[in-house]
Coordinates of C-alpha atoms in Angstrom, one line a residue:
X1454 CA -7.7 -21.2 -22.3
X1455 CA -5.4 -18.7 -24.0
X1456 CA -5.7 -15.2 -22.4
X1457 CA -3.7 -12.1 -23.2
X1458 CA -3.4 -9.5 -20.5
X1459 CA -1.3 -6.3 -20.4
X1460 CA -0.4 -5.9 -16.8
X1461 CA 1.4 -2.8 -15.7
X1462 CA 2.4 -2.1 -19.3
X1463 CA 3.8 -5.6 -20.0
X1464 CA 2.0 -8.1 -22.3
X1465 CA 1.4 -11.6 -20.9
X1466 CA 0.1 -14.6 -22.9
X1467 CA -1.3 -17.0 -20.4
X1468 CA -2.9 -20.5 -20.7
X1469 CA -5.3 -20.5 -17.9
X1470 CA -8.1 -22.7 -16.6
X1471 CA -11.2 -20.6 -17.3
X1472 CA -12.1 -20.8 -13.6
X1473 CA -9.0 -18.8 -12.5
X1474 CA -9.9 -15.5 -11.1
X1475 CA -8.0 -12.4 -12.2
X1476 CA -6.6 -12.1 -8.7
X1477 CA -5.2 -15.6 -8.8
X1478 CA -3.8 -15.1 -12.3
X1479 CA -2.0 -12.0 -11.1
X1480 CA -0.7 -13.5 -7.8
X1481 CA -0.1 -17.1 -8.8
X1482 CA 0.8 -17.0 -12.5
X1483 CA 2.5 -13.6 -12.8
X1484 CA 3.9 -13.4 -9.2
X1485 CA 2.4 -9.9 -8.7
X1486 CA 1.5 -10.3 -5.0
X1487 CA 0.8 -6.7 -4.2
X1488 CA -3.0 -7.2 -4.7
X1489 CA -4.2 -9.1 -1.6
X1490 CA -6.7 -11.9 -1.2
X1491 CA -8.8 -10.7 1.7
X1492 CA -12.3 -11.9 2.0
X1493 CA -12.4 -13.6 -1.5
X1494 CA -16.1 -12.4 -1.7
X1495 CA -15.6 -8.8 -3.0
X1496 CA -16.5 -7.3 0.3
X1497 CA -13.2 -6.0 1.5
X1498 CA -11.6 -4.5 -1.5
X1499 CA -8.0 -5.7 -0.7
X1500 CA -7.9 -7.2 -4.3
X1501 CA -8.9 -4.0 -6.1
X1502 CA -7.0 -3.4 -9.4
X1503 CA -7.7 -1.1 -12.3
X1504 CA -9.0 -2.7 -15.5
X1505 CA -8.8 -0.3 -18.4
X1506 CA -8.7 2.4 -15.8
X1507 CA -11.8 1.3 -13.9
X1508 CA -11.8 -0.2 -10.4
X1509 CA -12.5 -3.9 -10.2
X1510 CA -12.5 -6.5 -7.4
X1511 CA -10.0 -9.0 -8.9
X1512 CA -11.3 -11.8 -6.7
X1513 CA -14.8 -11.6 -8.3
X1514 CA -13.6 -11.5 -11.9
X1515 CA -12.4 -14.4 -14.1
X1516 CA -9.1 -13.7 -15.8
X1517 CA -10.4 -15.0 -19.2
X1518 CA -13.0 -12.2 -19.1
X1519 CA -10.2 -9.7 -19.4
X1520 CA -8.6 -11.0 -22.6
X1521 CA -7.0 -8.0 -24.2
X1522 CA -7.5 -5.7 -21.2
X1523 CA -5.0 -3.5 -19.6
X1524 CA -4.6 -4.2 -15.9
X1525 CA -2.9 -1.9 -13.4
X1526 CA -1.9 -3.4 -10.0
X1527 CA -0.4 -1.5 -7.1
X1528 CA 3.0 -2.5 -8.5
X1529 CA 2.2 -0.5 -11.7
X1530 CA 0.8 2.7 -10.2
X1531 CA 4.1 4.4 -10.3
X1532 CA 6.9 2.5 -12.0
X1533 CA 9.4 5.3 -11.2
X1534 CA 8.9 5.4 -7.5
X1535 CA 6.0 6.4 -5.3
X1536 CA 3.1 8.2 -6.9
X1537 CA 1.9 11.4 -5.2
X1538 CA -1.0 9.3 -3.7
X1539 CA 1.4 6.8 -2.3
X1540 CA 3.5 9.6 -0.9
X1541 CA 0.4 11.1 0.7
X1542 CA -0.6 7.8 2.3
X1543 CA 2.9 7.7 4.0
X1544 CA 2.8 11.4 4.9
X1545 CA -0.7 11.1 6.5
X1546 CA -0.2 7.7 8.1
X1547 CA -2.8 6.0 5.9
X1548 CA -1.8 2.5 6.8
X1549 CA -1.0 0.4 9.8
X1550 CA -0.7 -3.3 8.9
X1551 CA -0.7 -2.4 5.2
X1552 CA -2.8 -5.4 4.1
X1553 CA -5.5 -3.3 2.6
X1554 CA -3.2 -0.6 1.3
X1555 CA -2.7 -1.9 -2.2
X1556 CA -6.4 -2.1 -2.8
X1557 CA -7.0 1.3 -1.1
X1558 CA -4.3 2.8 -3.4
X1559 CA -5.8 1.3 -6.6
X1560 CA -9.3 2.3 -5.5
X1561 CA -8.2 5.8 -4.6
X1562 CA -6.4 6.2 -7.9
X1563 CA -9.6 5.2 -9.6
X1564 CA -11.6 7.7 -7.4
X1565 CA -9.3 10.5 -8.3
X1566 CA -9.7 9.7 -12.0
X1567 CA -13.5 9.6 -11.7
X1568 CA -13.4 13.0 -10.0
X1569 CA -11.2 14.4 -12.7
X1570 CA -13.7 13.1 -15.3
X1571 CA -16.6 14.6 -13.4
X1572 CA -18.4 11.3 -12.8
X1573 CA -21.0 11.6 -10.0
X1574 CA -21.3 9.1 -7.2
X1575 CA -24.5 7.7 -5.5
X1576 CA -24.5 10.6 -3.1
X1577 CA -23.8 13.4 -5.6
X1578 CA -26.5 16.0 -5.3
X1579 CA -26.4 16.9 -9.0
X1580 CA -25.8 14.2 -11.6
X1581 CA -25.1 16.8 -14.3
X1582 CA -23.2 19.6 -12.6
X1583 CA -19.9 19.9 -10.8
X1584 CA -19.6 18.6 -7.3
X1585 CA -17.2 19.0 -4.4
X1586 CA -15.2 16.1 -3.0
X1587 CA -16.8 16.2 0.4
X1588 CA -16.1 13.6 3.1
X1589 CA -19.5 12.1 2.3
X1590 CA -18.6 11.8 -1.4
X1591 CA -15.2 10.2 -0.5
X1592 CA -16.8 7.8 2.0
X1593 CA -19.3 6.7 -0.7
X1594 CA -16.6 6.3 -3.4
X1595 CA -14.2 4.4 -1.1
X1596 CA -17.0 2.3 0.6
X1597 CA -15.9 -0.9 -1.1
X1598 CA -12.5 -0.9 0.6
X1599 CA -12.4 -1.9 4.2
X1600 CA -9.4 -1.2 6.6
X1601 CA -9.5 -3.4 9.7
X1602 CA -6.9 -1.1 11.4
X1603 CA -9.3 1.8 11.0
X1604 CA -6.8 4.1 9.2
X1605 CA -9.7 5.9 7.5
X1606 CA -8.7 9.3 8.8
X1607 CA -5.2 9.0 7.3
X1608 CA -6.5 7.5 4.1
X1609 CA -9.1 10.2 3.7
X1610 CA -6.5 13.0 4.4
X1611 CA -4.2 11.4 1.8
X1612 CA -6.8 11.2 -0.9
X1613 CA -8.2 14.7 -0.1
X1614 CA -4.7 16.2 -0.2
X1615 CA -3.9 14.7 -3.6
X1616 CA -7.4 15.8 -4.9
X1617 CA -6.8 19.3 -3.7
X1618 CA -3.3 19.4 -5.3
X1619 CA -4.8 18.1 -8.6
X1620 CA -7.5 20.8 -8.4
X1621 CA -5.0 23.5 -7.8
X1622 CA -2.8 22.3 -10.7
X1623 CA -5.9 22.2 -13.0
X1624 CA -7.0 25.7 -12.0
X1625 CA -3.4 27.0 -12.5
X1626 CA -3.3 25.5 -16.0
X1627 CA -6.6 27.1 -17.0

């Protein structure tokens, strides 16, 4: 089945079996191996990518469902080097084995975008008003990404530091 994907800013016309997952299309057909196949059941988040800016478990989604969509993998988060979030993961030791790190980075990128847009989470006290990025909010938003090395303290510090920097920059611009 013909499928057109824009992955990390590059257009790809693929002829895929309609049963091929987005993750397998990325890894096996486009050689983008940053996204990992962890549980293959959508429970670990190692395969998380951004589809049109929204976090998606690529192992649970068929590639043909995304015809015409824009996909961002960990390789595309910052084509000019490390993003501020990637730098913060390194600075705060947010990884050990690194297997989950690509999914954590894509998910955290999505989380920071959701926060910037003011989207509430399941634990937000007020669905209409502003909210603080508390540890409870962060835990809820990142709950779909599991780290077997238990690097959560470093991951959380990295995300919170970037969120704080973003807030400071937004306030300075206002």
